[in-house]
Coordinates of C-alpha atoms in Angstrom, one line a residue:
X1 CA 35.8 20.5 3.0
X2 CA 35.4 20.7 -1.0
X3 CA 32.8 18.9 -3.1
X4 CA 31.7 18.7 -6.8
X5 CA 28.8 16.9 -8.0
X6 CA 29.1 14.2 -11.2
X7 CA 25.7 13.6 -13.2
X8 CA 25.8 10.0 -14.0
X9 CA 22.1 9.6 -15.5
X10 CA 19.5 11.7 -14.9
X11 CA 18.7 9.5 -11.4
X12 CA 22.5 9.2 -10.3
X13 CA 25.3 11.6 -9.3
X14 CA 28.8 11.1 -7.7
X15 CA 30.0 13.4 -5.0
X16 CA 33.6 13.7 -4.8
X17 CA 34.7 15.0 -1.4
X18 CA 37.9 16.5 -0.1
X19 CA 38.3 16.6 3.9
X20 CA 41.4 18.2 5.2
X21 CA 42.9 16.2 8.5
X22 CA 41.7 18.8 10.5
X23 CA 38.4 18.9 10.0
X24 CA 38.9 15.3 11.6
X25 CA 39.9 16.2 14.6
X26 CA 36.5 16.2 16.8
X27 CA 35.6 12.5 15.1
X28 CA 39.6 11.4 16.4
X29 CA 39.0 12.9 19.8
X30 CA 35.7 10.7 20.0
X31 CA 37.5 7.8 18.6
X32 CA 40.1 7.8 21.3
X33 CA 37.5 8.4 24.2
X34 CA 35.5 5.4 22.9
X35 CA 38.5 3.1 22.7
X36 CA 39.8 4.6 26.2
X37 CA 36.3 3.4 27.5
X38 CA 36.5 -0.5 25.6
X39 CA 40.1 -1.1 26.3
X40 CA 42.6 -1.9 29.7
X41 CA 46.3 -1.1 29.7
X42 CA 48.2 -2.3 32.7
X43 CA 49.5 0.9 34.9
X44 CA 46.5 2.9 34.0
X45 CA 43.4 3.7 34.9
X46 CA 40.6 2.7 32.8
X47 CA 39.6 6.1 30.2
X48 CA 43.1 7.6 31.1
X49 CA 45.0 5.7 28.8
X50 CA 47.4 8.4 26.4
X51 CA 46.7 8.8 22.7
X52 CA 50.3 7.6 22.1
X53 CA 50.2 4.2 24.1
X54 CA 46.8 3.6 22.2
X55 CA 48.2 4.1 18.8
X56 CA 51.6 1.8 20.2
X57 CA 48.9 -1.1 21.2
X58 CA 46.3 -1.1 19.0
X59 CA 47.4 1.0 16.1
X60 CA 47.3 4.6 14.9
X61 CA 44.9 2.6 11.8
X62 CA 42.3 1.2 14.3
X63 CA 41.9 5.0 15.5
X64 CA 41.7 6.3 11.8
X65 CA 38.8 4.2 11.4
X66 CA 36.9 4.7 14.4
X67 CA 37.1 8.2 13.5
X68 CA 36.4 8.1 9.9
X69 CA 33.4 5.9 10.6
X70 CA 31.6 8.5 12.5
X71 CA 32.9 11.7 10.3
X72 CA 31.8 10.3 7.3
X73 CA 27.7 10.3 7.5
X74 CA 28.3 13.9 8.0
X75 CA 30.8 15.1 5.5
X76 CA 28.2 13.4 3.4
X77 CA 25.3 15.4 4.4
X78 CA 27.0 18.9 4.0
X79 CA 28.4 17.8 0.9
X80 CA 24.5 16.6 -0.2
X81 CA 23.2 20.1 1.5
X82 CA 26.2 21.6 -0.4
X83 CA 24.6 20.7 -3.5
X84 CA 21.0 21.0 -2.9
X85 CA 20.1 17.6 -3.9
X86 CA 17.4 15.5 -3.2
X87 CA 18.6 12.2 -2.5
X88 CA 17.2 8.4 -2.6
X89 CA 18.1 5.9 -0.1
X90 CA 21.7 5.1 0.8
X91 CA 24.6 5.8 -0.9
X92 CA 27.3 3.7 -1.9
X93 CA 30.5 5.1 -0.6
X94 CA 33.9 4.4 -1.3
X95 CA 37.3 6.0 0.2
X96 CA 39.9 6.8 -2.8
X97 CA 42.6 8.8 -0.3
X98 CA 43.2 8.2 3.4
X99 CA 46.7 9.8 4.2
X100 CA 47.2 10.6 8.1
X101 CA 47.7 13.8 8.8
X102 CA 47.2 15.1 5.5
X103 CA 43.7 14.2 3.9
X104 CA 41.1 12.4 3.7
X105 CA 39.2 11.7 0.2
X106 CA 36.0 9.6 -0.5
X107 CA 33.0 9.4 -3.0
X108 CA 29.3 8.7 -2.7
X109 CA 26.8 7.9 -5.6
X110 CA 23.6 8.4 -4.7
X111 CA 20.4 8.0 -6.6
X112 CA 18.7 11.6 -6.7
X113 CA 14.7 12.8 -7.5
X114 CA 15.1 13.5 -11.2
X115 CA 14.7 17.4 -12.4
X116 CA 10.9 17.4 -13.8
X117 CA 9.0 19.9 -16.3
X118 CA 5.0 19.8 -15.5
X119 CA 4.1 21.1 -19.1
X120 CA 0.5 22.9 -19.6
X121 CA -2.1 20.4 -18.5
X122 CA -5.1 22.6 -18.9
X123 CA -5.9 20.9 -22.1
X124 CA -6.1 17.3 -20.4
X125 CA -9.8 15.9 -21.3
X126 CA -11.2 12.9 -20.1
X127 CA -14.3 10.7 -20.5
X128 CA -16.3 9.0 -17.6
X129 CA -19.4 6.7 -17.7
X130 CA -22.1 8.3 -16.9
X131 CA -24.0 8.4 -13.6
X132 CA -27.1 6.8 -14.1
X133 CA -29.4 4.7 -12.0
X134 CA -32.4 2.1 -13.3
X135 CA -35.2 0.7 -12.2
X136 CA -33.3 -2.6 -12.6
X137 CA -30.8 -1.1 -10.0
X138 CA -33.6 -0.2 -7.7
X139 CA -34.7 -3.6 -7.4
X140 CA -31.6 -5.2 -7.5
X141 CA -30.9 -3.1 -4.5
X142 CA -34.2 -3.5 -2.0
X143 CA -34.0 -7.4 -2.8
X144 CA -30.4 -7.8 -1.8
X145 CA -32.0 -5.8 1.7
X146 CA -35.0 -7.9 1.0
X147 CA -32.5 -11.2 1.2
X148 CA -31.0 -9.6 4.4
X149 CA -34.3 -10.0 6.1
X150 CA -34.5 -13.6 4.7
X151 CA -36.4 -16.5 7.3
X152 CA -36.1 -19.7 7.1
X153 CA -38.3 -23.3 8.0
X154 CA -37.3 -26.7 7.9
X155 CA -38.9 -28.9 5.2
X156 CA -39.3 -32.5 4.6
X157 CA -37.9 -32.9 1.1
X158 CA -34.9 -33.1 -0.9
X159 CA -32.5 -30.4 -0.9
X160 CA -32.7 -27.9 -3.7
X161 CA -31.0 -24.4 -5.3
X162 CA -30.9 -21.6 -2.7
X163 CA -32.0 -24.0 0.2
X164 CA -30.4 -23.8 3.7
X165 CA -28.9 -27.2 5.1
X166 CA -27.2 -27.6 8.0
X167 CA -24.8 -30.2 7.7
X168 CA -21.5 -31.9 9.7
X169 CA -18.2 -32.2 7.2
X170 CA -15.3 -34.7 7.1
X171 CA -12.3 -34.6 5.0
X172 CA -9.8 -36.7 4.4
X173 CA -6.5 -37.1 2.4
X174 CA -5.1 -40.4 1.6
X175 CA -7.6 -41.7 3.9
X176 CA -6.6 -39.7 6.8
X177 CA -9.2 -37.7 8.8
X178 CA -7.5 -34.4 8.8
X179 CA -7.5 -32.5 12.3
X180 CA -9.0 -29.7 10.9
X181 CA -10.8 -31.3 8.1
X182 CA -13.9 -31.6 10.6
X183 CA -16.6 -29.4 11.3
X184 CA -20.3 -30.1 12.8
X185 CA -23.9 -27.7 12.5
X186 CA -22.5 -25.9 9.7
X187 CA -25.1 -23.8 7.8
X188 CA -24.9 -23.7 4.4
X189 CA -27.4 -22.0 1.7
X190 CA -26.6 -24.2 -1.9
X191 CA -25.6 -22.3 -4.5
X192 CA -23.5 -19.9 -2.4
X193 CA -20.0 -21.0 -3.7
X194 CA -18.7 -20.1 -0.5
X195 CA -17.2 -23.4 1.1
X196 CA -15.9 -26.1 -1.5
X197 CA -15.6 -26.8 -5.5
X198 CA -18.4 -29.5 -5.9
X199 CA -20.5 -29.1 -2.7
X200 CA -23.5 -27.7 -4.7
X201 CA -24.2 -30.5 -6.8
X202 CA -23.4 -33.4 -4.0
X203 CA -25.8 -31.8 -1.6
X204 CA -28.8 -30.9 -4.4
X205 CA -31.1 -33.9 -4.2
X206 CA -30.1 -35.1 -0.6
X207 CA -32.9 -35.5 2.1
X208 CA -32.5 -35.2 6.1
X209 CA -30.5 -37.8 7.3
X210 CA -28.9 -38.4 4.0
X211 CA -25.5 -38.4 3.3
X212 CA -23.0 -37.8 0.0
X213 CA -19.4 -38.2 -0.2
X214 CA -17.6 -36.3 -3.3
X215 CA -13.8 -35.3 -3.8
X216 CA -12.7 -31.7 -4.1
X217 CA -9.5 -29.8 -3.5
X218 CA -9.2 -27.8 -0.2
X219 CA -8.6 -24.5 -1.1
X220 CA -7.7 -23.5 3.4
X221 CA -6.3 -24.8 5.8
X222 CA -3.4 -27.8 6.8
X223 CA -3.6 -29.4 3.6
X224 CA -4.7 -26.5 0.8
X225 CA -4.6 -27.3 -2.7
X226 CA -4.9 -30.9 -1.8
X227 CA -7.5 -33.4 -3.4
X228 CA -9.2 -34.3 -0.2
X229 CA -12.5 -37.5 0.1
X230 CA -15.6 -35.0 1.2
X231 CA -18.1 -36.8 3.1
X232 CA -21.1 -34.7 3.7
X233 CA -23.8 -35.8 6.1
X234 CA -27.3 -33.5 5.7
X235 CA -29.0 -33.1 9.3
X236 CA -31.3 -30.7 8.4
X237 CA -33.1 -28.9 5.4
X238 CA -34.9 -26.0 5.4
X239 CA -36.4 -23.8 2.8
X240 CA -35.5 -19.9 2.7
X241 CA -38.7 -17.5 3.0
X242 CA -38.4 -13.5 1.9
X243 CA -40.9 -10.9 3.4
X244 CA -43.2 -9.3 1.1
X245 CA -41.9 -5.8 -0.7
X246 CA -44.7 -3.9 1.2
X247 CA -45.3 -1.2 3.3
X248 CA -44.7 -3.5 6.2
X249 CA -41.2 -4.7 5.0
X250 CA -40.3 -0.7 4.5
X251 CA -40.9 -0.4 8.3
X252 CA -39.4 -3.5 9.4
X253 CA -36.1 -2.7 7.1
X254 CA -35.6 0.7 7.4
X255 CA -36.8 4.5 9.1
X256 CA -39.2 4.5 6.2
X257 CA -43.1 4.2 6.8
X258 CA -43.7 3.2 2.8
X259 CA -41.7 0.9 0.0
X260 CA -42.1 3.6 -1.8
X261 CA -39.9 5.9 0.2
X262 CA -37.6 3.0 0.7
X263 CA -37.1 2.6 -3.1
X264 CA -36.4 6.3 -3.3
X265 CA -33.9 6.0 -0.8
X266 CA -32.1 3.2 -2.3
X267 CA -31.9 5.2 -5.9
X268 CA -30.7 8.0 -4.3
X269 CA -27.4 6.1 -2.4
X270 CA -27.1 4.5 -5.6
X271 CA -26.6 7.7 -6.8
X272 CA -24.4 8.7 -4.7
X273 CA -22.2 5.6 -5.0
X274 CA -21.9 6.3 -8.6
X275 CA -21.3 9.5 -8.5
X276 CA -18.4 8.6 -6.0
X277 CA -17.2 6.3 -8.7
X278 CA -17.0 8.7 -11.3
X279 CA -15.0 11.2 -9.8
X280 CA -13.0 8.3 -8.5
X281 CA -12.7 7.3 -12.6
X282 CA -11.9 11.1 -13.4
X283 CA -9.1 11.5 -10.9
X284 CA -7.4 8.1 -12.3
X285 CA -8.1 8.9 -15.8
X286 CA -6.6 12.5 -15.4
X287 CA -3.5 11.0 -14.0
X288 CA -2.7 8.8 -16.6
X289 CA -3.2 11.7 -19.1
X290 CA -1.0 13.8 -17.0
X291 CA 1.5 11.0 -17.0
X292 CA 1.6 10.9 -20.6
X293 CA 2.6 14.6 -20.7
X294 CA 5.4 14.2 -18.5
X295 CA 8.8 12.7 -18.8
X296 CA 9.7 11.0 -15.3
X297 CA 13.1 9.0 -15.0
X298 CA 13.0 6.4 -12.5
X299 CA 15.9 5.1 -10.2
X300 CA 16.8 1.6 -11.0
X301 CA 17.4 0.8 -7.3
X302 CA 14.0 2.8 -6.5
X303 CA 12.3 0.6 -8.8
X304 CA 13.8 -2.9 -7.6
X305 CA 13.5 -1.8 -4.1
X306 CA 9.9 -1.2 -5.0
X307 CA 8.9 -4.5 -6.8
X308 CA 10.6 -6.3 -3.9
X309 CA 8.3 -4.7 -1.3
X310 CA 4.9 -4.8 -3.6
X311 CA 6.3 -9.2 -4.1
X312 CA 6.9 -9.5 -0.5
X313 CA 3.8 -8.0 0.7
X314 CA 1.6 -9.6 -1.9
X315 CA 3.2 -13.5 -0.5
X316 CA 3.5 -12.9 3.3
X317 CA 0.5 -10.8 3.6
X318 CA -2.4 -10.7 1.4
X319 CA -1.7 -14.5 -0.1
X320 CA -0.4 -15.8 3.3
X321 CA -3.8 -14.9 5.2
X322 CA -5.8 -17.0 2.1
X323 CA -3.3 -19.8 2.7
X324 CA -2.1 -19.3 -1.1
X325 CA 1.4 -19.3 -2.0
X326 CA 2.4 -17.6 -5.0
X327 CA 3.0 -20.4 -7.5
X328 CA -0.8 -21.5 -6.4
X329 CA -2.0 -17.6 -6.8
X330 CA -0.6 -17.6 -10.2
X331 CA -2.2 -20.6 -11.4
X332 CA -5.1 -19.7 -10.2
X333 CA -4.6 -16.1 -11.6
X334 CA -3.7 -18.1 -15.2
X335 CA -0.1 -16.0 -15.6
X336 CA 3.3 -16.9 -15.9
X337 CA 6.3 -15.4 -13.2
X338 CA 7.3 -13.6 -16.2
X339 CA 3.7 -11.5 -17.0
X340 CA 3.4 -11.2 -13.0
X341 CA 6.8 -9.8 -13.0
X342 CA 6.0 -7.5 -15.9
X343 CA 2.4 -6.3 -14.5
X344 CA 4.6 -5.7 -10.8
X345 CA 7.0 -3.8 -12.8
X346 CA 4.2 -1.7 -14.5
X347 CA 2.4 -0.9 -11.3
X348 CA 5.6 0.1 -9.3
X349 CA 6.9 2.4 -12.0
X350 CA 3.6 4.2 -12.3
X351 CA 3.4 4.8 -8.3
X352 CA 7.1 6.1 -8.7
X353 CA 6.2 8.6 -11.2
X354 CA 3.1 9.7 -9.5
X355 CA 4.7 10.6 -6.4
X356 CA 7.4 12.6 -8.5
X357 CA 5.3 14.4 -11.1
X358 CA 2.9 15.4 -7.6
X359 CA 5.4 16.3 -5.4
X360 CA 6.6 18.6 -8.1
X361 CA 3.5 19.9 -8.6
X362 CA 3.2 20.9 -5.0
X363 CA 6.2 22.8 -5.3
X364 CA 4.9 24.6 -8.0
X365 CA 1.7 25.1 -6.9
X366 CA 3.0 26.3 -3.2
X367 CA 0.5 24.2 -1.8
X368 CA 0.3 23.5 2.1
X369 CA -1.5 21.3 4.3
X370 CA -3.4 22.9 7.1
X371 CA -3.7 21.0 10.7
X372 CA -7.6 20.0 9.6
X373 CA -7.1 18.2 6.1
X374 CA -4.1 16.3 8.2
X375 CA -6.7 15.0 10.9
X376 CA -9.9 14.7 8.0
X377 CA -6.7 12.1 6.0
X378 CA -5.9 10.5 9.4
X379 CA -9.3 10.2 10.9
X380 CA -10.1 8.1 7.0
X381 CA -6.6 6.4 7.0
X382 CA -7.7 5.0 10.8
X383 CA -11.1 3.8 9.5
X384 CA -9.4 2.1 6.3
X385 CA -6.8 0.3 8.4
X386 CA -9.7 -0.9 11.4
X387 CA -8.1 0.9 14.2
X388 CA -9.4 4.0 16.0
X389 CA -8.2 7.1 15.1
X390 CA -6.2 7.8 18.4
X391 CA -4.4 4.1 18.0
X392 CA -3.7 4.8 14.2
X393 CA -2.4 8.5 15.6
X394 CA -0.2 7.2 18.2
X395 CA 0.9 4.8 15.9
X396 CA 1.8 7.6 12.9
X397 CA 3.6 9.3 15.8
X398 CA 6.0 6.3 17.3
X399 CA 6.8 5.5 13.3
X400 CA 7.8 9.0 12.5
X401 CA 5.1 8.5 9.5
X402 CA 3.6 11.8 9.8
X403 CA 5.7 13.4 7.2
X404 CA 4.4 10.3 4.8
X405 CA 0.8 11.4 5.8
X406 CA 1.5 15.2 4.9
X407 CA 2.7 14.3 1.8
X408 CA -0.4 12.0 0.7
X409 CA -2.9 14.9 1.3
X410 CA -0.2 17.3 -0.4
X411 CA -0.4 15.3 -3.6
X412 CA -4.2 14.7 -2.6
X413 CA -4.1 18.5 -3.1
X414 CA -2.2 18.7 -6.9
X415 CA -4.2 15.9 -8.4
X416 CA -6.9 17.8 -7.5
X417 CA -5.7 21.2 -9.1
X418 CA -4.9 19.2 -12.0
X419 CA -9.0 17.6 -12.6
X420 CA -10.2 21.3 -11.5
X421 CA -8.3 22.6 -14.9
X422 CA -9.3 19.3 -16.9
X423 CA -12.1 18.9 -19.5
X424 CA -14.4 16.1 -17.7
X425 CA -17.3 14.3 -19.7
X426 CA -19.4 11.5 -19.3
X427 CA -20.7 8.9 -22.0
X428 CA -23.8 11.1 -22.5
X429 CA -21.1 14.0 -23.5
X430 CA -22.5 15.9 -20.6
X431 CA -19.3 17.9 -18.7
X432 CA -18.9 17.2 -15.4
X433 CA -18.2 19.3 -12.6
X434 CA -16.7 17.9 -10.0
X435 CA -16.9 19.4 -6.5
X436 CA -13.4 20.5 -5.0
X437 CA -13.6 18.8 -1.6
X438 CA -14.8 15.2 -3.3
X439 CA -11.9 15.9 -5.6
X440 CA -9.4 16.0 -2.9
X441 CA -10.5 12.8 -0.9
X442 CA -11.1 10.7 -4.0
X443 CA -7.3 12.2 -5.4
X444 CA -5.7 11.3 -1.5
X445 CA -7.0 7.8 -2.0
X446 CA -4.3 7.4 -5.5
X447 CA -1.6 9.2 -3.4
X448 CA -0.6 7.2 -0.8
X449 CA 2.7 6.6 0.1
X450 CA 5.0 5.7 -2.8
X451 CA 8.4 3.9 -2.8
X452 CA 10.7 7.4 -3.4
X453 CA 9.2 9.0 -0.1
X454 CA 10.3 5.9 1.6
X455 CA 13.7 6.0 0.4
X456 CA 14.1 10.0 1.2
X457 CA 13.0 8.4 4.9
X458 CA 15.7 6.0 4.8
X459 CA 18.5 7.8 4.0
X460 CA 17.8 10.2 7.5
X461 CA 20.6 9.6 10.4

């Protein structure tokens, strides 16, 4: 077999393969079996029909194609290994020269990783805010605990802000009861937002007993997005009571005997938080700058393939669950298909150059991933996804995914390099060092899998 490689753009090649007949024959022995095995010729046995009565039957170019069928994939693969190249998806292949007995020619273009330079990134400098905690935050803090702890006791008045009615709901559309537009001994504290446009300002005002009937549109269920008749009936009213911030709340709340060791708590996960979030802002503001240095050419089939998946996720999945198609989403959202389009564009070829800029980096850097960072990744990819870590493992396992999961923690690992050798500063001007291991699992979190590893696993078998 001979092969040469044709640079069509910096993401494309051509291979042009030559495949004498004989290098054939293997693929035409197994094309004969497997027509032996599907076939019946009167006055012989089934699998013991002759090469010669099946080309006289069923044609010499019926055989031809069996066999170049099943040659093909791997006169493609050595001529791919041939040429070292790191390929993307499937390729698009196309016979030029089929002559029987003599030769058999075909070509393949392929979209390939393109060749990247990682220039000198020690001179990358960022800016982060800086980590600082009030006494504002403090309290905002122990009174959203203090809220948790919240009691409540019925009161005979009229309903007002931040009360908690219990109340029974009917909807209707076009003066139909809806199935599912009925609900009884819902609890509902007003000025929550969280049930429907309107509700607040019906209910506000409305004693036990009382009832209000408004219009809103349904924003879940069998008829979302439709203007639906509200009728609101208010069975009970009752006035929400907070615990004192005292030593007795600390106990009741937390491990802590005083509110003074409760507030001192608090500041100090606020802290922590923050400080989370800042080398969170660091990793993402080091890989634009490092993106900025580098010159990445992406695949045009990558990047459709990509903004297909990203489109199809964001209507079947994330949209479907809130009962929003994606002409409501985009109203909603205030864009046009053609700025959704342009920001899904933006965001897919940014996660295509990430992946190619750190898997290069990788390479450069010889980095490896030990049996312990792999389980640390999978043990936090479990808890992100709600399953255990055994059912996420088994599941990484029966997907073949583990070679995705390698590859996050390896770029995990280069992002990482690339922060340790950057200039970090917050708002104060203050230089930040961050700690290596924070640096890794903030960095693993912006190198998930991206659409080119996807393809690479697409184009196996």
């Amino acid at each position: 077999m001979k092969s040469a490689v044709e640079t069509l753009n910096p993401t494309r090649v051509r291979l042009t393969v030559e495949v004498p007949f004989e290098e054939l024959k293997d693929s035409l022995d197994a094309a004969y079996k497997k027509i032996n095995q599907q076939v019946t010729v009167k006055g012989f046995r089934k699998g013991k029909i002759p090469a010669r009565v099946i080309d006289q039957r069923f044609g010499r170019g019926a055989v031809l194609e069996e066999a170049v069928n099943d040659a093909l994939p791997k006169f493609y693969t050595d001529a791919v290994n041939e040429a070292e190249l790191s390929v993307l998806g499937q390729p698009e292949v196309d016979i030029t020269e089929l002559k029987d007995g003599e030769t058999l020619n075909f070509t393949a273009e392929v979209d390939i990783r393109p060749s990247i330079e990682i220039p000198d990134f020690s001179g990358i400098e960022v800016e982060v805010d800086a980590v600082e905690v009030t006494e504002e935050d403090v309290d905002k803090a122990v009174e959203e605990l203090r809220e948790r702890f919240a009691s409540t006791a019925p009161v005979e008045r009229a309903a007002e802000d931040g009360d908690v009615i219990t109340i029974d709901l009917q909807a209707k559309v076009d003066g139909e009861v809806l199935e599912d537009g009925v609900a009884d001994g819902v609890s509902y504290t007003i000025g929550s937002g969280e049930l429907l446009d309107g509700i607040d300002d019906a209910v506000k005002g409305v004693e036990a007993g009382g009832e209000v009937t408004f219009t809103s549109e349904l924003k879940g269920g069998s008829a979302a997005g439709k203007e639906a008749e509200v009728t609101v009936k208010v069975t009970q009213v009752a006035k929400r009571e907070l615990p004192e911030l005292d030593d007795e709340f600390a106990q009741l709340a937390s491990e802590f005997d005083t509110i003074e060791e409760l507030r001192a708590d608090s500041r100090k996960r606020l802290e922590n938080m923050k400080q989370y979030d800042q080398a969170t802002q660091a990793q993402e503001r080091v890989l634009e700058k490092l993106l900025e240095l580098v010159e990445v050419p992406v695949p045009e089939k990558l990047l459709e393939d990509e903004m297909n998946t990203r489109k199809h996720n964001l209507e079947h999945h994330q949209l479907g669950q809130m009962g929003l198609d994606l002409a409501k989403y985009l109203e909603i959202q205030g864009k046009s298909e053609e700025e959704f389009d342009a920001e899904t564009k933006e965001a897919a070829v940014k996660g295509i150059k990430t992946q190619f800029v750190l898997d290069e980096l990788v390479k450069q850097e010889k980095l490896n991933v030990n049996q312990e960072e792999l389980t640390e990744h999978l043990m936090r990819r479990a808890a992100s996804s709600g399953m255990s870590p055994d059912q996420f493992a088994q599941a990484v396992v029966e997907g073949g995914q583990v070679p995705l999961l390698v590859g996050e923690v390896a770029r995990g690992k280069a992002l990482a390099v690339v922060v340790e050798k950057a200039t970090v500063k917050d708002t104060n001007g203050e230089i930040i060092d961050l700690d290596d291991e924070e640096d890794e699992d903030t960095a693993e979190a912006s190198a998930e899998e991206t659409p080119a590893e996807s393809a690479e696993e697409k184009t196996e078998g």
